[in-house]
XYZ file of C-alpha atoms in Angstrom:
520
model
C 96.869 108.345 98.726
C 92.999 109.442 98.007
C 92.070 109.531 94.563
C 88.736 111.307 93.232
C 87.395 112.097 90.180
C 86.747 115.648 89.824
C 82.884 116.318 89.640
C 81.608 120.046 88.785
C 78.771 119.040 90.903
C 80.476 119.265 94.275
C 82.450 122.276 93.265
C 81.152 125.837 93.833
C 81.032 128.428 91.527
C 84.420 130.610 91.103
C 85.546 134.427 91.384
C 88.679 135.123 90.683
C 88.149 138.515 91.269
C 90.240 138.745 94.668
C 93.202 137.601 93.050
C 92.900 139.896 90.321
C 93.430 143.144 92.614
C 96.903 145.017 93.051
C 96.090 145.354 96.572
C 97.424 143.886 99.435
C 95.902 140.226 100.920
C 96.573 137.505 102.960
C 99.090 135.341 100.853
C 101.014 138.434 100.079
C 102.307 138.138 103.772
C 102.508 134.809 104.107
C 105.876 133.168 103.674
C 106.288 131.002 100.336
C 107.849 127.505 101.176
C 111.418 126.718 100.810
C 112.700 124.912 97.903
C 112.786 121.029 98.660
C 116.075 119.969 99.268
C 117.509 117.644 95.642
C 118.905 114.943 96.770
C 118.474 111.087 95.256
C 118.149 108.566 97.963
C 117.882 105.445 96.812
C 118.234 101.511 97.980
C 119.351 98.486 95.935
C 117.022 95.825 96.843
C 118.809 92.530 95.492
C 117.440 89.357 94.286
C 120.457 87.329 93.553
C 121.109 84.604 96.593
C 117.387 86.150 97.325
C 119.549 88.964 99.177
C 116.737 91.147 99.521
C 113.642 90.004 97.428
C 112.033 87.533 97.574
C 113.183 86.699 100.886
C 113.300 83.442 99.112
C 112.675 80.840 96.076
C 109.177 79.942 95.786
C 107.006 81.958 97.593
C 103.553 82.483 96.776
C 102.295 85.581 94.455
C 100.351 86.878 97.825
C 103.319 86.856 99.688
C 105.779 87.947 97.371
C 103.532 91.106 96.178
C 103.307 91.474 100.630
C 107.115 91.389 100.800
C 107.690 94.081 98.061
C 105.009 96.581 99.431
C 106.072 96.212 102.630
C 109.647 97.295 101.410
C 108.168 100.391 98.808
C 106.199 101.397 102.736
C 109.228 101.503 103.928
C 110.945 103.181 101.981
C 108.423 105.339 102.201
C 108.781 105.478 105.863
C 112.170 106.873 105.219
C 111.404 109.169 103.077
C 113.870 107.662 100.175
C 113.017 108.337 96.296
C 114.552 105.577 94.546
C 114.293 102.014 94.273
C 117.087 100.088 92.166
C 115.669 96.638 91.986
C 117.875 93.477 90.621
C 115.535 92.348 87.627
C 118.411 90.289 86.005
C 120.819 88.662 88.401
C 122.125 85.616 86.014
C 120.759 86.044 82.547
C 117.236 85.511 84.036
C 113.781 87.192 84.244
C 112.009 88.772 87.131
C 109.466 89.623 84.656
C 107.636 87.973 81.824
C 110.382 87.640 79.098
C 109.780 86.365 75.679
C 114.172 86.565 75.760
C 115.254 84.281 78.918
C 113.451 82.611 81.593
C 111.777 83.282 84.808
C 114.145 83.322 87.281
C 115.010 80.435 90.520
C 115.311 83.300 92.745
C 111.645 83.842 92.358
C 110.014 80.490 91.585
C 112.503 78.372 92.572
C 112.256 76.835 89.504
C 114.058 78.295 86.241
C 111.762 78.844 83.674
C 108.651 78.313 85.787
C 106.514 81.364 85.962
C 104.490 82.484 89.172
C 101.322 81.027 90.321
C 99.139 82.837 90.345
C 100.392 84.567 87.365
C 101.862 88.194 87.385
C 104.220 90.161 86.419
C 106.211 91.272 89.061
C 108.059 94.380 87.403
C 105.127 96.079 86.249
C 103.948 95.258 89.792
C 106.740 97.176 91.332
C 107.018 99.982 88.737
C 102.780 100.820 89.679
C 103.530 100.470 93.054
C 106.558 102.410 93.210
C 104.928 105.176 91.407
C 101.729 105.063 93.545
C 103.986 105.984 96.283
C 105.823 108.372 94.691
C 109.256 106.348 94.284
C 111.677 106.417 91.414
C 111.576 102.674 90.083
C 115.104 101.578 87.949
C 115.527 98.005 86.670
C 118.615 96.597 87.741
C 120.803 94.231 85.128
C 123.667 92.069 85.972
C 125.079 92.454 82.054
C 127.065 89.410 81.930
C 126.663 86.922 84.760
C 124.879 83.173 83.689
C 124.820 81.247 86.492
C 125.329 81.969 90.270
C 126.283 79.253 92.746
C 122.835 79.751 94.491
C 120.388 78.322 91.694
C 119.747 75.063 92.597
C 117.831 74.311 89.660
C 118.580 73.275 86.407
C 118.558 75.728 83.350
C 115.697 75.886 81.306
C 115.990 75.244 77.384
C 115.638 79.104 77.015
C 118.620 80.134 78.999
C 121.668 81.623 77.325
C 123.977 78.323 78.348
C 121.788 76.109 76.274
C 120.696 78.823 73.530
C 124.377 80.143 72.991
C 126.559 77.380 74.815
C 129.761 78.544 72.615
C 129.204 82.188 74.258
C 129.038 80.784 78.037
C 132.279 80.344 79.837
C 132.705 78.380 83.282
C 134.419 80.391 85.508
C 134.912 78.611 88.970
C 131.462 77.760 90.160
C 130.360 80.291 88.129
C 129.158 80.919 84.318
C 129.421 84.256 82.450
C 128.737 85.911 79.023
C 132.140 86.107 76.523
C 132.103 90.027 76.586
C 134.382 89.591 73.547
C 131.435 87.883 71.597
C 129.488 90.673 69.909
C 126.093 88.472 70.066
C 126.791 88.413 73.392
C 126.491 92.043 73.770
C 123.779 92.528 71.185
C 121.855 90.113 73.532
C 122.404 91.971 76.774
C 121.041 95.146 74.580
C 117.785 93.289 73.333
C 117.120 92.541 76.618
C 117.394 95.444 78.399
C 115.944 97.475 75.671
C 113.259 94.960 75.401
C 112.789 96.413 79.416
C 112.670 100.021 78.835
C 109.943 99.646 75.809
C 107.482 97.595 77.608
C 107.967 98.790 81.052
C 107.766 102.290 82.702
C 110.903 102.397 84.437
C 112.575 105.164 85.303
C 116.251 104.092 85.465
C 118.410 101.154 84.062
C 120.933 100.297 86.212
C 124.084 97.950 85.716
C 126.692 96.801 88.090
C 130.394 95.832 89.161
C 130.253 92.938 87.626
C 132.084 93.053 84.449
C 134.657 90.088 83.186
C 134.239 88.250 86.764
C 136.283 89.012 89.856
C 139.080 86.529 90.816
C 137.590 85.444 93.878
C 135.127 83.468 91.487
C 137.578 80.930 90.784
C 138.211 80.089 93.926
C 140.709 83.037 94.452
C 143.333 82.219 92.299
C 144.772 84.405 89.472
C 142.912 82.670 86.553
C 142.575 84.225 83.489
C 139.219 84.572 81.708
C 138.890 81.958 79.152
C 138.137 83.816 76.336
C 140.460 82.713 73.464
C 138.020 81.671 71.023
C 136.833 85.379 71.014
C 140.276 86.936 71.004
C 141.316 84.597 67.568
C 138.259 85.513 65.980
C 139.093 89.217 66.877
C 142.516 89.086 65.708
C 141.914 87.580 62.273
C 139.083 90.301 61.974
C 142.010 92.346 61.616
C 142.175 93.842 65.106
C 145.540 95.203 66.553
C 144.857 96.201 70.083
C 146.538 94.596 72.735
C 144.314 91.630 74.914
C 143.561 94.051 77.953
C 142.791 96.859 76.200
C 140.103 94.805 73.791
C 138.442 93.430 76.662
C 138.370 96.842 77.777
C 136.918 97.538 74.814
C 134.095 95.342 74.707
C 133.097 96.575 78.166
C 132.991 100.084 76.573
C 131.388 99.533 73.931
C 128.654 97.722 75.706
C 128.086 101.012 78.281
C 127.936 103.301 75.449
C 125.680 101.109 73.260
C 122.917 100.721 76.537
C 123.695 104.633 77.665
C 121.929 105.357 73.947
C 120.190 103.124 73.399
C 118.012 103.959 76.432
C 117.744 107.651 75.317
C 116.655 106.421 71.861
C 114.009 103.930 73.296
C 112.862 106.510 75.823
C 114.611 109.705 76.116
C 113.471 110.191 80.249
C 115.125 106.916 81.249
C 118.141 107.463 83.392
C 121.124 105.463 82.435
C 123.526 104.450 86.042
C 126.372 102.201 86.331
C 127.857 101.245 90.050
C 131.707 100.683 89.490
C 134.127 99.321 92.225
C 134.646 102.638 94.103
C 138.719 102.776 93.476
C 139.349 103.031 89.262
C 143.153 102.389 89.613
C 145.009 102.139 92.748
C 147.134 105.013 92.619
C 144.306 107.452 92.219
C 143.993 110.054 94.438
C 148.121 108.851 95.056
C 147.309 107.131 98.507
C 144.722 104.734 97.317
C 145.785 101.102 97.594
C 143.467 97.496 96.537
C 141.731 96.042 93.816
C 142.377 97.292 90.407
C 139.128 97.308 88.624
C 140.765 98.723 85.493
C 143.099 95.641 85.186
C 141.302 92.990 86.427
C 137.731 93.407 85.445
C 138.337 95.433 82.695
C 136.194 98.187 83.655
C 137.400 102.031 82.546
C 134.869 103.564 84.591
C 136.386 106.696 85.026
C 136.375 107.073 80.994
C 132.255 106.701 80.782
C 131.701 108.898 83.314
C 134.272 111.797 81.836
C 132.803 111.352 78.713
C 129.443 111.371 79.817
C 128.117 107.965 79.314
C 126.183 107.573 81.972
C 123.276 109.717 83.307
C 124.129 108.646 87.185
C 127.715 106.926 88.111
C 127.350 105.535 91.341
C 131.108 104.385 92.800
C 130.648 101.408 95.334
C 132.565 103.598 98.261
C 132.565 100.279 100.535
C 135.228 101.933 103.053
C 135.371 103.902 106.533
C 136.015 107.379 106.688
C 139.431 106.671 108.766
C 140.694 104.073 106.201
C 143.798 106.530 104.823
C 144.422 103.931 102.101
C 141.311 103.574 100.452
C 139.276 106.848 102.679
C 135.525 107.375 101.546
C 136.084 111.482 101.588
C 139.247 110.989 99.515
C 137.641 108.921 96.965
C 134.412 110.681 97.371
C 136.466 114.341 96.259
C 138.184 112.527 93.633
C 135.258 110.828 91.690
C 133.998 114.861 92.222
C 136.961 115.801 90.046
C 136.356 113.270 87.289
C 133.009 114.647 86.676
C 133.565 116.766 84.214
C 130.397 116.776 82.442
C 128.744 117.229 85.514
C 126.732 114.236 85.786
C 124.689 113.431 88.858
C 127.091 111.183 91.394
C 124.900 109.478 93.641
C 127.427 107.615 95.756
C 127.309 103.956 96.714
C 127.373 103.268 100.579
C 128.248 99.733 102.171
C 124.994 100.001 104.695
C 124.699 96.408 105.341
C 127.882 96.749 106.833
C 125.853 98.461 110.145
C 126.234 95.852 112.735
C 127.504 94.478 115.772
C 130.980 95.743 116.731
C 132.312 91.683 117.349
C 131.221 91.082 113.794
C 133.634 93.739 112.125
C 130.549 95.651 111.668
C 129.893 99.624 111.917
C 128.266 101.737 113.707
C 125.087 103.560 112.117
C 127.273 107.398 113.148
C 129.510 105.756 110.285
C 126.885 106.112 107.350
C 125.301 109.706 108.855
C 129.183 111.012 108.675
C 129.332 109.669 104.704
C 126.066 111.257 104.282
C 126.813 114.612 105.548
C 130.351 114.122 103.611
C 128.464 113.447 100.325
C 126.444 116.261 101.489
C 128.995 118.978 102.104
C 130.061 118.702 98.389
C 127.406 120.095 96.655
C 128.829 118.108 92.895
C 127.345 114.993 94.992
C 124.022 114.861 94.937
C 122.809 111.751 96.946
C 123.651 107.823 97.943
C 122.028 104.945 97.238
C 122.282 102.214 100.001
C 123.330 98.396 99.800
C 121.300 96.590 100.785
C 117.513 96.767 102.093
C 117.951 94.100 104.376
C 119.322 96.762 107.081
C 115.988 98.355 106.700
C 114.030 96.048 108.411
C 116.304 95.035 110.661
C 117.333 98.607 112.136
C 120.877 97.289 113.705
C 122.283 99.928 115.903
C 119.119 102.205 115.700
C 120.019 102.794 111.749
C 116.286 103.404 110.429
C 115.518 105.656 113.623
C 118.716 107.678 112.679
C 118.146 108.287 109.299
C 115.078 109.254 109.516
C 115.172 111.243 112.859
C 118.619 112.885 111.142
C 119.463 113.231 107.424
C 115.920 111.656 106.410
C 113.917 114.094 108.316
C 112.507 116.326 105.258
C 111.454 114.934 102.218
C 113.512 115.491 99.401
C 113.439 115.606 95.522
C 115.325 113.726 93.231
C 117.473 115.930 91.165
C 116.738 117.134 87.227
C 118.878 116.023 84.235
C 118.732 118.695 82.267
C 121.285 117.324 79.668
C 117.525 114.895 79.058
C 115.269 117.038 76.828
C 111.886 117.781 77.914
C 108.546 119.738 77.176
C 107.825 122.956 79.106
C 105.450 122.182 82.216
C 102.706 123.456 82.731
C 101.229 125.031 85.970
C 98.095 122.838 87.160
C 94.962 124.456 88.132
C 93.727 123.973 91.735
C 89.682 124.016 92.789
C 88.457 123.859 96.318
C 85.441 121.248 96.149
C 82.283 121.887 98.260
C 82.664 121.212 102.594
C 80.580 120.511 104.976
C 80.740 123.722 107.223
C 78.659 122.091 109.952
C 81.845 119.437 110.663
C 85.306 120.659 111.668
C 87.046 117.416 111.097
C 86.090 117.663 107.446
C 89.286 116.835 105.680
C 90.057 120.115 102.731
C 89.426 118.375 99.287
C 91.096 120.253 96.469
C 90.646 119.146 92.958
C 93.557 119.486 90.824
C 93.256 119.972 86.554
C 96.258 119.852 84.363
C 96.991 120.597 81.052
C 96.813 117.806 78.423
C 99.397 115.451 79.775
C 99.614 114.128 83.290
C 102.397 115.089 84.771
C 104.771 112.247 86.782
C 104.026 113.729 90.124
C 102.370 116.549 91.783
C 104.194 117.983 94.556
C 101.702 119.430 96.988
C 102.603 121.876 99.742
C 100.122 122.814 102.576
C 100.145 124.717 105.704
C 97.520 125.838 108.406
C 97.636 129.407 109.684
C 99.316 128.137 113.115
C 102.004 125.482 111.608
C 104.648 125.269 109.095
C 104.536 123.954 105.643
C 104.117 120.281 105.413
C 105.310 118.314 101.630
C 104.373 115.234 99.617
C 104.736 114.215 96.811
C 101.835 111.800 94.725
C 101.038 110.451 91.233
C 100.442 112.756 88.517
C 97.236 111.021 87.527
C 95.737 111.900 91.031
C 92.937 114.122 90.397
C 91.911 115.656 94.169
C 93.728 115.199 96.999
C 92.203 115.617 100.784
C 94.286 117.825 103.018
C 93.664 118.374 107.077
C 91.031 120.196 108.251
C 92.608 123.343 109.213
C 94.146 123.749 106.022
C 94.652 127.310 104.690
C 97.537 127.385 102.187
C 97.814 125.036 99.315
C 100.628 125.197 96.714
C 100.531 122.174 94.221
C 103.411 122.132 91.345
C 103.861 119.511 88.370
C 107.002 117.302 88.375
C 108.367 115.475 84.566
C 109.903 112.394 84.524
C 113.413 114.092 84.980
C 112.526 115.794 88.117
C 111.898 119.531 86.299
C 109.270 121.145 88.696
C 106.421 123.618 87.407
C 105.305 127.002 89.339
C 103.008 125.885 91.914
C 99.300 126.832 91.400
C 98.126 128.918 94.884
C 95.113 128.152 96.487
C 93.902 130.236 99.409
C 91.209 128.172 101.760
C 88.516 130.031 103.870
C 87.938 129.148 107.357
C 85.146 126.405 107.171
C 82.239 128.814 108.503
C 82.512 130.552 104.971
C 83.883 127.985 102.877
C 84.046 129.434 99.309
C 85.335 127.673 96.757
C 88.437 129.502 95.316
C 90.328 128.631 92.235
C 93.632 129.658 91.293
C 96.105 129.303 88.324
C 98.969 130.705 86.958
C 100.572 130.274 83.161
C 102.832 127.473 82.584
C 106.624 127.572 81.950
């Protein structure tokens, strides 16, 4: 992505006198292009267990900053939007904190902070953005420890700051969700997030009161009972499940507006187990998220909660009990305040046949079944390992198939914004003696840069090409035979401007030519 700072000097002088005619010209013929196709694409890219990033404890700054832009290019490369990346996997840090410490999974060491310093959200978040990605901070709300840190916790972690409010569960150690400082901590920290750092989504997880399996797969029951005395002599009356149900609620609600209050742009997305209740559609069997984790997830997303809801649909199309299309068309019907449903797909699952794994025609088919309902608007894939390792052709497929055209990430327009306006476009100065000359076309805006610029070109012999770059670029070079330029203004919810027109001479006359309509 070529940056330049506009200078009048290169530019030549203007007439906008062509464009003011009622007669025909050139661009009245030509076709306009077709709206992008809106559609979020996204990847979690976890760091718990160093799943996905770092690939694992210790590395050095170099190669950790290598890693992650290696995974933004490919991304990229696949013309995905969104990256949701696991910033809190045990009440931890991958960022500078003043709230809990840096993080084993990146150090190795809890507490200990990279060397050489940096920070490697706001590292991400520019990067991301350079490239024109969506960048959400992923929070695991009430996990403490995780089986894989191998170091001791530092005095600034919640187990030693709040012991009373850290349970052992199994091998485990998680948050009291019953203990309101408990939540009010989770809130400080995420909001502490969203203030300092330019993300555009926070994300939470599954993870809830913990799954079974934690302690060792045995029915345990979380040991909360310090929390449920103090809540009963407080005078409270509802029954045990439905106050831990509660406290799960009230912590969604309290981070869904929060957000919005900090910064009113900042998407708000939680990724429930994919089945609510067994039961629902009627032949749905398994887990019972509702019961055992205490998660209503159907009730944030009916009443609206949640800017994204993104259902973990970890099963094969063929699987009658618990069917991705018949969970798919009944998370559609819970929608009722139309939220965006970006559905969760089990990628890592792509493998060899011996190892239970699926074949990459699995994931196209959800994709064009997410696809063919148009209340779905997109998937977001677990995990990015799969992307590097391209098992059964998956990376070729995607982006060969589905992937092919680069797509937009929806708008929210339940998320307030200011009108756009439409950016100006000049063509600077060629060289007229050198056919390879790339077309350099300054771009102006109005008095705030936008997010992104998406910038549409064509040549008179091929069809319109699309990308999208950071609203703070300034001129942008183009191939030599460009003719056609259209350049529109994207917000940080995704609402697109009219697109400015610019109209390039051959290179043997090369006039500049500026062009701009009024704003929205």
């Amino acid at each position: 992505m070529l940056r330049f700072a506009f200078a009048a000097a290169l530019s030549l002088a203007v007439s906008s006198h062509a464009f003011a005619q009622g007669g025909p010209s050139a661009q009245d013929s030509l076709p306009e292009p077709a709206p992008l196709r809106r559609e979020f694409r996204g990847v979690w890219v976890a760091s718990v267990a160093n799943i996905d990033w770092p690939s694992r404890p210790g590395l050095s700054t170099c190669d950790q900053q290598a890693e992650l832009i290696a995974l933004l290019d490919r991304a990229v490369e696949m013309r995905l939007n969104g990256i949701v990346l696991q910033v809190r996997p045990a009440a931890d840090a991958l960022y500078a904190s003043k709230l809990e410490p840096w993080s084993y999974f990146l150090t190795g060491e809890e507490g200990k902070a990279p060397s050489p310093w940096y920070d490697p959200l706001a590292f991400a978040v520019r990067e991301a953005h350079a490239r024109g990605l969506e960048l959400h901070a992923w929070f695991n709300p009430y996990r403490a420890h995780h089986p894989a840190i191998k170091s001791a916790h530092s005095k600034s972690h919640v187990s030693r700051r709040m012991p009373s409010y850290v349970k052992r569960y199994g091998s485990f150690l998680w948050m009291d969700p019953g203990e309101p400082s408990v939540r009010r901590h989770t809130l400080r920290v995420v909001l502490d997030v969203v203030k300092r750092y330019d993300i555009d989504g926070v994300h939470i997880d599954d993870y809830f009161y913990p799954y079974q399996e934690y302690s060792g797969g045995k029915v345990v029951d979380f040991p909360d009972n310090a929390s449920w005395r103090k809540y009963r002599r407080g005078g409270g009356r509802l029954a045990r499940e439905d106050w831990r149900r509660r406290n799960v609620d009230l912590l969604v609600r309290e981070l869904y507006h929060g957000v919005h209050a900090t910064k009113r742009w900042v998407k708000f997305g939680v990724s429930p187990f994919g089945i609510w209740r067994p039961g629902n559609p009627p032949q749905v069997t398994g887990y019972d998220a509702y019961a055992r984790l205490y998660a209503d997830s159907r009730k944030w997303l009916r009443e609206g909660s949640v800017d994204y809801f993104t259902p973990q649909l970890y099963w094969p199309i063929a699987q009658t009990n618990q069917s991705y299309p018949v969970l798919l068309d009944w998370w559609i019907g819970e929608n009722v305040k139309g939220r965006h449903l970006w559905i969760g797909n089990f990628t890592s699952k792509v493998g060899p046949a011996r190892d239970q794994g699926w074949a990459t025609s699995e994931v196209l088919e959800q994709i064009a079944l997410t696809r063919a309902r148009p209340e779905a608007t997109g998937n977001i894939h677990f995990s990015a390992r799969n992307f590097f390792t391209n098992p059964d052709s998956l990376v070729d497929r995607l982006t060969m198939g589905p992937y092919a055209d680069l797509a937009l990430v929806p708008a929210s327009p339940w998320i307030r914004s200011a009108p756009l306006a439409t950016p100006t476009l000049r063509l600077a100065e060629r060289d007229t003696t050198d056919s390879l000359a790339p077309v350099r076309v300054a771009i102006r805006r109005g008095k705030d840069a936008p997010f992104l610029w998406l910038v549409r070109a064509r040549s008179d012999s091929s069809d319109w090409s699309a990308q999208v770059i950071d609203g703070t670029t300034t001129a942008i070079d183009l191939p030599p035979r460009t003719r056609h330029v259209r350049v529109s203004a994207i917000d940080r919810v995704w609402n697109e401007s009219a697109a400015a027109k610019l109209e390039v001479p051959p290179a043997r006359t090369a006039t500049a030519v500026e062009a701009g309509v009024g704003g929205r």
